[in-house]
Coordinates of C-alpha atoms in Angstrom, one line a residue:
X12 CA 43.5 113.5 127.4
X13 CA 46.5 115.7 126.7
X14 CA 49.1 114.8 126.0
X15 CA 52.8 116.5 126.4
X16 CA 55.9 115.5 124.4
X17 CA 58.9 114.5 125.3
X18 CA 61.8 116.0 125.0
X19 CA 63.6 113.1 122.5
X20 CA 59.8 112.9 120.9
X21 CA 59.5 116.9 119.9
X22 CA 63.2 116.3 118.6
X23 CA 62.0 113.1 115.7
X24 CA 58.1 116.0 115.1
X25 CA 60.9 118.5 114.2
X26 CA 62.4 116.2 112.3
X27 CA 59.7 114.9 110.3
X28 CA 58.6 118.2 109.9
X29 CA 61.4 119.4 108.4
X30 CA 61.9 117.0 106.1
X31 CA 57.8 117.5 104.8
X32 CA 58.7 121.1 104.4
X33 CA 62.5 119.9 102.7
X34 CA 60.8 117.8 100.0
X35 CA 57.3 119.9 99.5
X36 CA 60.5 123.3 97.9
X37 CA 62.1 120.7 96.3
X38 CA 61.3 119.5 92.3
X39 CA 61.5 121.0 88.6
X40 CA 58.7 124.5 88.2
X41 CA 56.9 124.4 91.1
X42 CA 54.4 127.4 91.3
X43 CA 56.4 128.5 94.0
X44 CA 59.9 128.5 91.8
X45 CA 58.1 130.9 89.6
X46 CA 57.0 133.2 91.8
X47 CA 60.4 133.3 92.9
X48 CA 61.6 134.6 88.7
X49 CA 61.8 138.0 87.2
X50 CA 58.7 138.8 85.3
X51 CA 59.4 137.7 81.8
X52 CA 60.5 140.6 78.7
X53 CA 60.6 139.2 75.9
X54 CA 61.9 141.8 72.9
X55 CA 61.4 139.9 69.2
X56 CA 63.7 141.7 66.7
X57 CA 64.3 140.8 62.7
X58 CA 60.8 141.0 62.0
X59 CA 59.6 142.0 59.1
X60 CA 56.0 144.6 59.8
X61 CA 54.7 144.9 56.1
X62 CA 56.0 141.6 53.8
X63 CA 54.5 139.6 50.7
X64 CA 52.3 136.2 50.7
X65 CA 54.6 133.6 51.3
X66 CA 57.5 135.5 51.7
X67 CA 61.2 134.1 54.2
X68 CA 60.5 135.5 57.0
X69 CA 63.7 135.4 60.2
X70 CA 63.2 136.2 63.7
X71 CA 65.2 136.9 66.8
X72 CA 63.5 136.4 70.2
X73 CA 65.5 137.6 73.3
X74 CA 64.3 138.6 77.4
X75 CA 65.6 139.7 80.6
X76 CA 65.6 136.3 81.3
X77 CA 68.7 135.0 79.3
X78 CA 67.9 131.2 80.3
X79 CA 64.7 131.1 78.9
X80 CA 63.8 129.3 75.7
X81 CA 60.5 130.1 73.5
X82 CA 57.7 129.0 70.7
X83 CA 55.9 129.9 68.2
X84 CA 51.6 128.9 67.8
X85 CA 48.8 130.9 66.7
X86 CA 45.5 130.5 68.2
X87 CA 44.1 127.7 67.4
X88 CA 41.1 129.3 65.8
X89 CA 43.3 130.8 62.9
X90 CA 41.9 129.6 59.7
X91 CA 44.7 128.0 56.9
X92 CA 45.2 130.8 55.1
X93 CA 46.5 132.9 58.7
X94 CA 49.3 129.9 59.5
X95 CA 52.6 131.1 59.5
X96 CA 53.8 128.0 56.9
X97 CA 57.4 126.0 58.0
X98 CA 58.1 127.1 61.0
X99 CA 61.3 126.5 62.1
X100 CA 64.1 126.4 65.4
X101 CA 67.7 125.4 65.8
X102 CA 68.0 126.9 69.4
X103 CA 64.9 127.7 70.3
X104 CA 65.1 131.5 69.8
X105 CA 66.1 132.1 66.3
X106 CA 63.3 130.8 64.5
X107 CA 62.6 130.8 60.6
X108 CA 58.8 130.7 58.8
X109 CA 56.7 131.5 55.9
X110 CA 54.1 134.3 55.4
X111 CA 50.5 133.2 55.5
X112 CA 49.9 132.4 51.1
X113 CA 47.1 134.9 50.5
X114 CA 45.6 135.7 47.3
X115 CA 44.0 138.6 47.6
X116 CA 44.2 142.0 49.6
X117 CA 46.4 142.6 52.2
X118 CA 45.7 140.9 55.8
X119 CA 46.8 140.1 59.3
X120 CA 47.8 137.6 61.0
X121 CA 49.0 137.5 64.4
X122 CA 50.9 135.1 66.0
X123 CA 52.6 135.0 70.0
X124 CA 55.9 134.0 71.1
X125 CA 55.7 132.2 73.8
X126 CA 57.9 131.3 76.1
X127 CA 58.9 127.3 77.6
X128 CA 58.0 128.0 81.1
X129 CA 60.7 126.0 83.2
X130 CA 62.5 126.3 86.3
X131 CA 65.1 129.6 85.1
X132 CA 62.0 130.4 83.2
X133 CA 58.7 132.1 84.2
X134 CA 55.5 131.7 82.1
X135 CA 55.2 134.5 79.6
X136 CA 54.5 135.6 75.8
X137 CA 53.9 138.9 73.1
X138 CA 51.5 139.4 70.8
X139 CA 53.2 140.3 67.0
X140 CA 51.7 141.3 63.6
X141 CA 52.0 141.1 60.3
X142 CA 50.8 142.8 57.5
X143 CA 50.6 140.1 54.1
X144 CA 50.1 141.7 51.2
X145 CA 49.3 139.5 47.7
X146 CA 52.6 138.2 46.0
X147 CA 52.3 140.9 42.6
X148 CA 52.2 137.9 39.7
X149 CA 52.1 138.8 35.9
X150 CA 48.8 137.8 35.5
X151 CA 45.9 139.2 38.1
X152 CA 44.1 136.0 39.0
X153 CA 41.8 136.3 41.7
X154 CA 40.1 133.2 42.4
X155 CA 36.9 133.3 43.9
X156 CA 37.1 129.6 46.1
X157 CA 39.7 130.3 48.4
X158 CA 39.0 128.0 50.5
X159 CA 38.9 125.4 47.9
X160 CA 43.2 125.7 47.8
X161 CA 44.8 124.8 50.9
X162 CA 45.1 121.4 52.3
X163 CA 47.1 120.3 55.3
X164 CA 49.5 118.4 52.9
X165 CA 48.9 121.2 49.9
X166 CA 48.3 125.4 49.3
X167 CA 48.5 126.8 45.5
X168 CA 51.2 130.2 45.8
X169 CA 51.8 132.6 43.1
X170 CA 48.5 132.0 41.5
X171 CA 48.9 133.6 37.9
X172 CA 52.7 134.1 37.5
X173 CA 53.2 132.9 34.3
X174 CA 50.8 131.4 31.5
X175 CA 49.8 132.1 28.0
X176 CA 46.9 133.9 26.3
X177 CA 46.3 133.6 22.9
X178 CA 44.5 135.9 20.4
X179 CA 44.7 134.1 16.9
X180 CA 42.0 132.5 15.6
X181 CA 39.9 130.3 12.2
X182 CA 37.8 128.9 10.7
X183 CA 37.5 125.8 9.2
X184 CA 36.1 122.5 9.6
X185 CA 38.1 119.9 12.0
X186 CA 38.1 116.5 11.4
X187 CA 39.7 114.4 15.1
X188 CA 40.4 111.7 16.0
X189 CA 38.8 109.9 12.7
X190 CA 37.7 111.4 9.8
X191 CA 33.5 110.7 10.9
X192 CA 34.9 112.7 13.6
X193 CA 34.2 116.8 11.9
X194 CA 33.5 119.9 13.4
X195 CA 33.4 123.3 11.4
X196 CA 34.5 126.3 13.2
X197 CA 34.0 130.9 12.2
X198 CA 36.4 132.9 13.5
X199 CA 37.1 130.7 16.9
X200 CA 39.5 131.2 19.3
X201 CA 42.2 129.0 19.4
X202 CA 42.3 126.1 22.5
X203 CA 46.0 125.6 24.2
X204 CA 46.8 123.3 26.9
X205 CA 50.6 123.6 29.0
X206 CA 51.2 119.8 27.0
X207 CA 54.5 118.9 27.8
X208 CA 56.5 120.3 31.4
X209 CA 60.7 119.3 31.5
X210 CA 62.3 120.7 35.0
X211 CA 66.2 121.8 34.4
X212 CA 68.9 123.9 36.7
X213 CA 68.7 126.2 33.2
X214 CA 71.0 129.3 34.7
X215 CA 72.6 126.8 36.6
X216 CA 72.4 128.8 40.0
X217 CA 71.3 125.4 42.1
X218 CA 67.7 125.6 42.1
X219 CA 65.3 123.7 40.3
X220 CA 63.5 126.0 36.7
X221 CA 60.9 124.5 35.1
X222 CA 60.0 124.5 30.8
X223 CA 56.4 124.7 29.7
X224 CA 55.6 123.3 26.1
X225 CA 52.6 125.5 24.6
X226 CA 50.4 123.3 22.6
X227 CA 47.5 125.3 20.2
X228 CA 44.6 123.5 19.2
X229 CA 44.0 122.4 16.5
X230 CA 46.6 120.9 15.6
X231 CA 45.2 119.8 12.2
X232 CA 45.6 123.2 10.0
X233 CA 45.8 124.4 6.9
X234 CA 49.3 125.5 7.2
X235 CA 47.9 129.3 6.3
X236 CA 46.2 129.1 9.4
X237 CA 48.1 127.4 11.5
X238 CA 50.6 129.5 15.1
X239 CA 53.9 128.7 16.5
X240 CA 53.5 128.0 20.2
X241 CA 55.6 129.1 22.3
X242 CA 58.5 127.1 25.1
X243 CA 58.5 129.3 28.3
X244 CA 61.0 128.5 31.2
X245 CA 60.5 130.1 34.4
X246 CA 63.5 130.7 36.5
X247 CA 63.6 130.0 40.3
X248 CA 64.8 132.2 42.1
X249 CA 65.2 130.1 45.3
X250 CA 62.5 131.0 47.8
X251 CA 59.5 129.7 45.8
X252 CA 58.9 131.9 43.2
X253 CA 59.3 131.6 39.3
X254 CA 59.6 134.3 37.1
X255 CA 60.5 134.1 33.0
X256 CA 63.8 135.7 32.5
X257 CA 63.7 136.5 28.8
X258 CA 67.2 137.5 29.7
X259 CA 67.8 133.9 29.2
X260 CA 67.1 133.7 25.5
X261 CA 70.1 134.7 23.2
X262 CA 67.0 136.3 21.0
X263 CA 65.4 138.2 24.4
X264 CA 61.7 136.7 23.6
X265 CA 61.0 132.1 24.6
X266 CA 61.0 130.2 21.1
X267 CA 57.8 129.4 19.4
X268 CA 57.4 126.0 17.4
X269 CA 54.9 124.6 15.4
X270 CA 54.9 121.4 17.7
X271 CA 57.1 121.0 20.0
X272 CA 55.9 118.0 21.7
X273 CA 58.4 115.3 24.1
X274 CA 60.4 117.9 26.2
X275 CA 64.2 116.3 27.4
X276 CA 66.2 119.4 29.9
X277 CA 69.9 117.6 30.1
X278 CA 73.7 119.2 29.4
X279 CA 73.5 118.6 26.2
X280 CA 76.7 120.5 24.8
X281 CA 78.9 120.4 28.7
X282 CA 79.4 123.8 30.0
X283 CA 77.5 122.9 32.9
X284 CA 74.0 123.7 31.9
X285 CA 70.7 122.1 31.1
X286 CA 70.1 123.6 27.4
X287 CA 66.3 121.5 25.9
X288 CA 65.3 119.6 23.2
X289 CA 61.8 119.2 22.4
X290 CA 60.8 116.5 19.5
X291 CA 58.7 117.6 16.9
X292 CA 55.8 116.5 15.5
X293 CA 55.9 118.0 12.5
X294 CA 53.4 119.9 10.1
X295 CA 50.2 117.6 10.6
X296 CA 47.2 118.0 8.1
X297 CA 43.8 116.2 8.4
X298 CA 40.7 117.6 6.5
X299 CA 37.6 116.1 5.4
X300 CA 39.2 114.6 2.6
X301 CA 41.4 111.9 4.7
X302 CA 43.1 110.9 1.5
X303 CA 45.0 113.9 1.6
X304 CA 45.9 113.9 5.4
X305 CA 49.5 114.2 5.5
X306 CA 52.6 115.0 8.1
X307 CA 55.4 117.2 6.6
X308 CA 58.8 116.5 8.8
X309 CA 59.7 120.3 11.1
X310 CA 62.7 120.7 12.5
X311 CA 63.8 119.5 16.3
X312 CA 63.1 122.2 18.7
X313 CA 66.7 122.4 20.4
X314 CA 68.5 125.1 22.8
X315 CA 72.1 125.3 23.8
X316 CA 73.2 127.5 26.4
X317 CA 75.7 130.0 24.4
X318 CA 79.6 131.1 25.9
X319 CA 76.9 134.0 27.1
X320 CA 74.9 131.2 29.1
X321 CA 72.2 132.5 26.8
X322 CA 70.0 130.0 25.3
X323 CA 70.0 130.5 21.9
X324 CA 67.5 127.8 19.0
X325 CA 70.3 125.1 17.6
X326 CA 68.3 123.0 15.6
X327 CA 71.5 123.5 12.7
X328 CA 73.3 121.5 15.1
X329 CA 71.0 118.9 14.2
X330 CA 72.4 116.7 11.5
X331 CA 68.3 115.5 9.5
X332 CA 69.8 113.8 6.3
X333 CA 66.7 116.3 4.4
X334 CA 68.3 119.4 3.8
X335 CA 67.5 121.0 7.6
X336 CA 64.2 120.5 6.9
X337 CA 63.8 117.8 9.1
X338 CA 63.7 114.6 10.3
X339 CA 62.2 112.0 7.0
X340 CA 60.9 109.7 10.1
X341 CA 58.4 113.5 9.1
X342 CA 57.1 113.9 13.1
X343 CA 58.6 112.4 17.0
X344 CA 55.6 111.9 19.3
X345 CA 58.3 110.3 21.3
X346 CA 62.3 112.2 22.9
X347 CA 64.3 110.2 25.1
X348 CA 67.8 110.9 25.9
X349 CA 71.1 109.2 27.4
X350 CA 74.2 107.0 26.3
X351 CA 74.1 104.4 24.4
X352 CA 77.5 104.5 23.0
X353 CA 78.7 104.8 26.8
X354 CA 81.1 108.1 25.5
X355 CA 79.5 110.4 28.8
X356 CA 77.6 112.5 26.9
X357 CA 73.9 112.6 26.2
X358 CA 72.3 111.5 23.1
X359 CA 69.1 112.5 21.5
X360 CA 66.8 108.8 20.8
X361 CA 63.1 110.5 18.7
X362 CA 61.2 109.0 16.5
X363 CA 63.0 105.8 16.5
X364 CA 66.1 107.4 15.7
X365 CA 69.5 108.0 17.0
X366 CA 71.1 111.2 17.2
X367 CA 74.4 110.7 19.0
X368 CA 76.1 113.6 20.6
X369 CA 79.6 115.1 19.6
X370 CA 79.9 116.5 23.7
X371 CA 79.6 119.8 22.3
X372 CA 75.7 119.7 21.2
X373 CA 76.3 118.9 17.9
X374 CA 74.1 115.3 16.6
X375 CA 74.4 113.1 14.1
X376 CA 72.8 110.1 12.7
X377 CA 73.5 106.8 14.3
X378 CA 74.2 104.6 11.6
X379 CA 72.3 101.8 11.7
X380 CA 69.6 103.2 14.2
X381 CA 68.5 105.3 11.7
X382 CA 64.6 105.9 9.5
X383 CA 65.9 102.9 6.6
X384 CA 66.0 100.5 9.8
X385 CA 62.7 101.4 11.1
X386 CA 61.3 101.3 8.0
X387 CA 63.0 98.0 7.0
X388 CA 61.4 96.6 10.3
X389 CA 58.2 98.8 9.5
X390 CA 58.3 99.7 13.5
X391 CA 56.7 103.0 12.1
X392 CA 57.9 106.6 14.5
X393 CA 57.7 104.9 18.3
X394 CA 54.6 106.9 21.3
X395 CA 56.9 106.2 23.4
X396 CA 61.2 105.9 24.3
X397 CA 64.1 105.3 27.2
X398 CA 67.8 105.2 26.8
X399 CA 68.5 103.9 29.7
X400 CA 71.2 101.5 31.2
X401 CA 68.5 98.0 32.2
X402 CA 71.6 95.5 32.8
X403 CA 74.4 97.4 34.8
X404 CA 77.2 97.3 31.6
X405 CA 77.7 100.9 31.2
X406 CA 75.6 101.0 27.7
X407 CA 72.3 102.2 28.1
X408 CA 69.3 100.3 26.1
X409 CA 66.7 101.5 23.7
X410 CA 63.8 100.8 24.4
X411 CA 60.8 101.9 22.5
X412 CA 57.1 101.0 22.5
X413 CA 54.6 101.1 19.3
X414 CA 50.8 102.9 18.1
X415 CA 48.6 101.9 17.8
X416 CA 46.0 99.5 15.6
X417 CA 49.5 98.9 13.7
X418 CA 48.3 95.6 11.8
X419 CA 47.6 96.3 8.4
X420 CA 51.4 98.1 8.3
X421 CA 53.0 96.3 10.4
X422 CA 53.5 92.4 12.7
X423 CA 55.4 94.2 15.1
X424 CA 55.4 93.8 18.7
X425 CA 54.0 96.7 21.1
X426 CA 58.0 97.4 21.9
X427 CA 60.5 95.9 21.9
X428 CA 64.2 96.3 24.6
X429 CA 67.4 96.6 22.6
X430 CA 70.1 94.7 25.1
X431 CA 73.3 96.5 25.4
X432 CA 75.8 93.1 24.9
X433 CA 78.0 94.7 26.9
X434 CA 79.7 97.2 23.3
X435 CA 77.8 99.8 21.6
X436 CA 77.9 97.9 18.8
X437 CA 73.9 97.8 19.1
X438 CA 73.6 96.1 15.3
X439 CA 74.3 93.2 18.1
X440 CA 71.9 94.0 20.3
X441 CA 69.5 91.9 21.5
X442 CA 65.9 92.4 20.3
X443 CA 63.5 91.3 23.4
X444 CA 59.8 92.2 23.5
X445 CA 58.3 94.2 25.6
X446 CA 54.9 93.6 27.8
X447 CA 51.7 94.0 26.3
X448 CA 49.1 96.4 28.4
X449 CA 46.0 95.9 29.7
X450 CA 44.1 97.2 27.3
X451 CA 44.6 94.4 24.3
X452 CA 47.3 94.0 21.1
X453 CA 46.7 96.8 18.4
X454 CA 44.5 99.6 21.0
X455 CA 47.2 100.5 23.4
X456 CA 48.5 104.3 23.2
X457 CA 51.6 104.3 25.0
X458 CA 51.8 107.4 26.3
X459 CA 54.9 108.8 27.8
X460 CA 57.2 105.9 30.4
X461 CA 59.6 106.3 33.1
X462 CA 62.4 104.2 35.1
X463 CA 63.6 104.6 38.4
X464 CA 64.4 102.1 40.7
X465 CA 61.8 101.3 42.7
X466 CA 62.1 98.1 44.6
X467 CA 66.1 99.5 45.3
X468 CA 67.5 96.2 43.7
X469 CA 70.3 98.3 42.4
X470 CA 68.4 97.8 38.2
X471 CA 66.4 100.2 37.2
X472 CA 62.2 99.8 36.8
X473 CA 60.0 101.9 33.8
X474 CA 56.7 102.9 34.5
X475 CA 55.4 103.5 31.9
X476 CA 51.4 105.4 30.9
X477 CA 48.5 103.7 29.1
X478 CA 45.6 104.9 28.4
X479 CA 42.8 103.4 24.5
X480 CA 42.9 104.0 21.3
X481 CA 39.1 103.5 21.9
X482 CA 37.3 105.5 23.0
X483 CA 40.1 107.9 22.1
X484 CA 42.4 108.2 24.9
X485 CA 40.4 107.6 27.4
X486 CA 42.0 105.6 30.4
X487 CA 44.9 106.4 32.5
X488 CA 46.3 103.4 33.3
X489 CA 50.1 103.2 34.4
X490 CA 52.2 100.0 33.8
X491 CA 54.9 98.5 36.9
X492 CA 57.7 96.8 34.4
X493 CA 60.5 95.6 37.2
X494 CA 63.1 95.2 36.5
X495 CA 64.3 90.7 36.6
X496 CA 68.0 91.5 36.9
X497 CA 69.2 90.6 33.9
X498 CA 67.8 93.5 32.1
X499 CA 64.2 92.2 31.2
X500 CA 61.1 94.1 32.0
X501 CA 58.3 92.1 33.2
X502 CA 54.9 93.8 34.0
X503 CA 53.9 93.2 37.5
X504 CA 51.3 95.4 38.4
X505 CA 48.7 92.9 39.5
X506 CA 50.6 92.5 42.3
X507 CA 52.5 96.7 43.0
X508 CA 50.7 98.9 41.7
X509 CA 46.7 97.0 41.1
X510 CA 44.2 99.1 42.5
X511 CA 43.6 102.3 40.1
X512 CA 41.0 104.2 40.4
X513 CA 41.4 106.8 36.6
X514 CA 42.1 104.1 34.4
X515 CA 38.0 103.7 33.4
X516 CA 37.1 107.0 33.3
X517 CA 40.2 109.8 32.7
X518 CA 42.3 111.2 30.3
X519 CA 45.2 109.4 29.5
X520 CA 47.2 112.3 27.7
X521 CA 49.8 113.8 30.2
X522 CA 53.6 113.2 31.3
X523 CA 54.7 110.3 34.5
X524 CA 56.9 111.3 36.5
X525 CA 59.4 109.8 39.2
X526 CA 60.1 111.8 42.1
X527 CA 60.7 111.3 45.7
X528 CA 57.6 113.2 46.2
X529 CA 57.9 112.9 50.3
X530 CA 61.7 112.4 51.3
X531 CA 61.7 108.7 52.7
X532 CA 64.7 107.8 49.6
X533 CA 62.0 106.0 47.6
X534 CA 61.2 106.9 43.8
X535 CA 57.1 108.3 43.5
X536 CA 55.0 108.2 39.9
X537 CA 53.4 111.4 39.1
X538 CA 50.9 111.3 36.4
X539 CA 50.4 114.8 35.1
X540 CA 46.8 115.0 32.9
X541 CA 44.2 117.2 32.1
X542 CA 40.7 115.1 32.3
X543 CA 37.1 116.8 32.7
X544 CA 35.2 113.7 33.8
X545 CA 36.1 111.5 36.3
X546 CA 36.2 113.3 39.0
X547 CA 39.9 112.4 40.0
X548 CA 43.0 114.9 40.3
X549 CA 44.4 115.6 37.2
X550 CA 48.1 115.7 39.5
X551 CA 47.9 112.1 40.3
X552 CA 50.7 111.0 42.6
X553 CA 51.5 107.3 43.1
X554 CA 53.7 106.7 47.1
X555 CA 56.1 104.1 46.8
X556 CA 56.6 101.4 49.8
X557 CA 60.6 101.3 49.4
X558 CA 59.7 97.7 48.2
X559 CA 58.0 98.0 44.6
X560 CA 54.9 98.7 45.6
X561 CA 52.3 102.2 44.3
X562 CA 49.2 103.9 46.6
X563 CA 47.1 106.4 45.0
X564 CA 47.2 109.4 47.4
X565 CA 43.8 110.3 48.4
X566 CA 42.5 112.5 46.3
X567 CA 41.3 114.6 49.8
X568 CA 45.5 115.1 50.0
X569 CA 46.0 117.9 47.5
X570 CA 43.2 121.1 46.6
X571 CA 41.8 121.9 44.1
X572 CA 42.1 125.0 41.3
X573 CA 42.4 127.9 41.4
X574 CA 38.4 128.3 39.7
X575 CA 37.4 132.5 38.5
X576 CA 33.6 132.1 39.1
X577 CA 31.8 130.3 41.7
X578 CA 30.2 128.6 38.7
X579 CA 32.9 125.9 37.4
X580 CA 31.4 122.5 38.4
X581 CA 34.1 120.7 37.9
X582 CA 37.5 122.0 39.9
X583 CA 39.7 119.3 40.1
X584 CA 43.9 119.3 39.0
X585 CA 44.9 119.8 35.7
X586 CA 48.6 118.8 35.6
X587 CA 51.4 118.9 38.5
X588 CA 54.5 118.4 37.5
X589 CA 56.7 117.7 40.6
X590 CA 59.5 119.8 41.5
X591 CA 61.8 121.2 44.2
X592 CA 60.7 125.1 44.9
X593 CA 61.8 126.6 47.7
X594 CA 63.9 123.9 49.8
X595 CA 61.2 123.9 52.4
X596 CA 59.1 120.1 53.4
X597 CA 58.8 118.2 50.3
X598 CA 58.1 118.7 47.3
X599 CA 56.6 120.5 45.4
X600 CA 53.7 120.6 42.3
X601 CA 53.3 123.0 39.4
X602 CA 50.1 123.3 37.6
X603 CA 47.6 125.5 36.3
X604 CA 44.2 126.6 36.5
X605 CA 43.2 126.1 32.6
X606 CA 40.0 127.7 30.6
X607 CA 37.5 129.9 32.8
X608 CA 40.0 133.3 33.9
X609 CA 39.7 136.2 31.1
X610 CA 36.8 137.4 28.6
X611 CA 36.8 133.6 26.8
X612 CA 35.1 136.6 23.9
X613 CA 38.3 137.7 23.9
X614 CA 40.8 135.7 24.3
X615 CA 42.0 131.8 25.8
X616 CA 44.5 131.5 29.0
X617 CA 45.2 129.4 30.6
X618 CA 47.5 130.3 34.3
X619 CA 50.8 128.2 36.0
X620 CA 51.0 128.4 39.9
X621 CA 52.6 126.0 42.5
X622 CA 51.5 124.2 44.7
X623 CA 53.7 124.2 47.9
X624 CA 54.4 121.0 50.2
X625 CA 53.8 122.7 53.7
X626 CA 53.8 119.2 55.1
X627 CA 55.6 115.9 53.9
X628 CA 53.3 113.0 56.1
X629 CA 50.7 112.7 53.5

């Protein structure tokens, strides 16, 4: 039966139908709206179609629909070596990014500029292609393990931007570290190591540069065969690239030293540019007859910037009470700097001798903390030292750790703090014994130390990198010393950094640094070492939770080191200097390839490269 619609019912029907139709056409992002929009035409300007590895790019995206916003994307199948890096945009129309990092021949890289669909902008995309070339480095170094050189957090970059090549040879019988460890060599190439590295701003442009104090081995040869090692400074161009600028040196060439060791970059002469000090390890000679061994003094290394901004050899500015031949303490395994006299400049503490700065980079020996003080107290030459204000009184304390196996000539403890008393009168300062390391009294090598506020309580704490005496330099332990608020340091390692996998089998010589690696506002620990057996990186990052508790990052966070041959089995990183290379993401690292490059029959090579951080979340 067909029912007729009454007039008033018909009106209600059309009213309901109208509501339904209106509802179906309203709302954001409907297909009906998109269908009514004009076709999207995308234009990209500023793109360098042919450019270099990791080169910065800045592009602007425009279209025939001004309301459109955009994003950059790449296919999910894109290999890590082809991915754009550090993509950022403040308005979704202008973009900054870095080219992918490549290691060999040119690579074509594709990405899409795609619209963000909205009621006023339809879907659309434009495919872009760039040809990326290898950046020209000082040394040609093409690795065989490209797939190993990138993780989600870090990637190796500019392999061979600097480094060292040694062709010098020696012939000798070397007995080190004991008279029972002898080996004879004939016409042997010297070995090498990037033994000490530090960062600073040596040209005043606001970017972090760095210095490598190389060491050549064996370092105990007779003087007639010794070869001086270079000190190389690499300047940051602000984009993450480093290069040695010979114009930085007053002589036009990098300085050399018989055996420079711990390095400090500070503005010693007050001209606004960082200078460089490195303690001298002296002229060390060890033969088969250990009764004939000796260490003669040799001047410290001091490079001060002159009126032209060039670094000039200035060791003569250090009074040594030894006719300029070097300090009477013979060698310095340590070097630290601070302001113990509270006059606002940087003094130097090395081999338990305090060198007082006149503010212009001229140093005289302190009347109390001198060689006589060191020898009369039987402290000897410390392994490590710090100059830092522990009790917040405006005068930096002197902290030093003694050598191992000293019982036959000294009754000194493992180390001491000379605690200031709100005056510069060091003779009246209180002496406090430092905590003992993990390997037992007399058997700890306190290799290097750094200070900073770990738990954000306003007082400086300390980390000490400690290794064993026997087996020689075996184990890499980080002792965490927490300030109790009065300046006394308490060993809280078992509470704050209990899990340390490198303690048993990892070479312990190296540098320890404190930097905020992931930019979360807390100081992290970086221990830079060189090891061939532990199965752990020599670039050790331990992240701080903000309360002063530390956790080592996993091996997988960092890539493997670049190798020349796939037959190189041990590929874990050697060394890691923390640095802000490029003002992108978080802090980066400087590392070394170590041996295996070049022709081993003709020379010994070690190349530098950077490890660029790509993601702060690791």
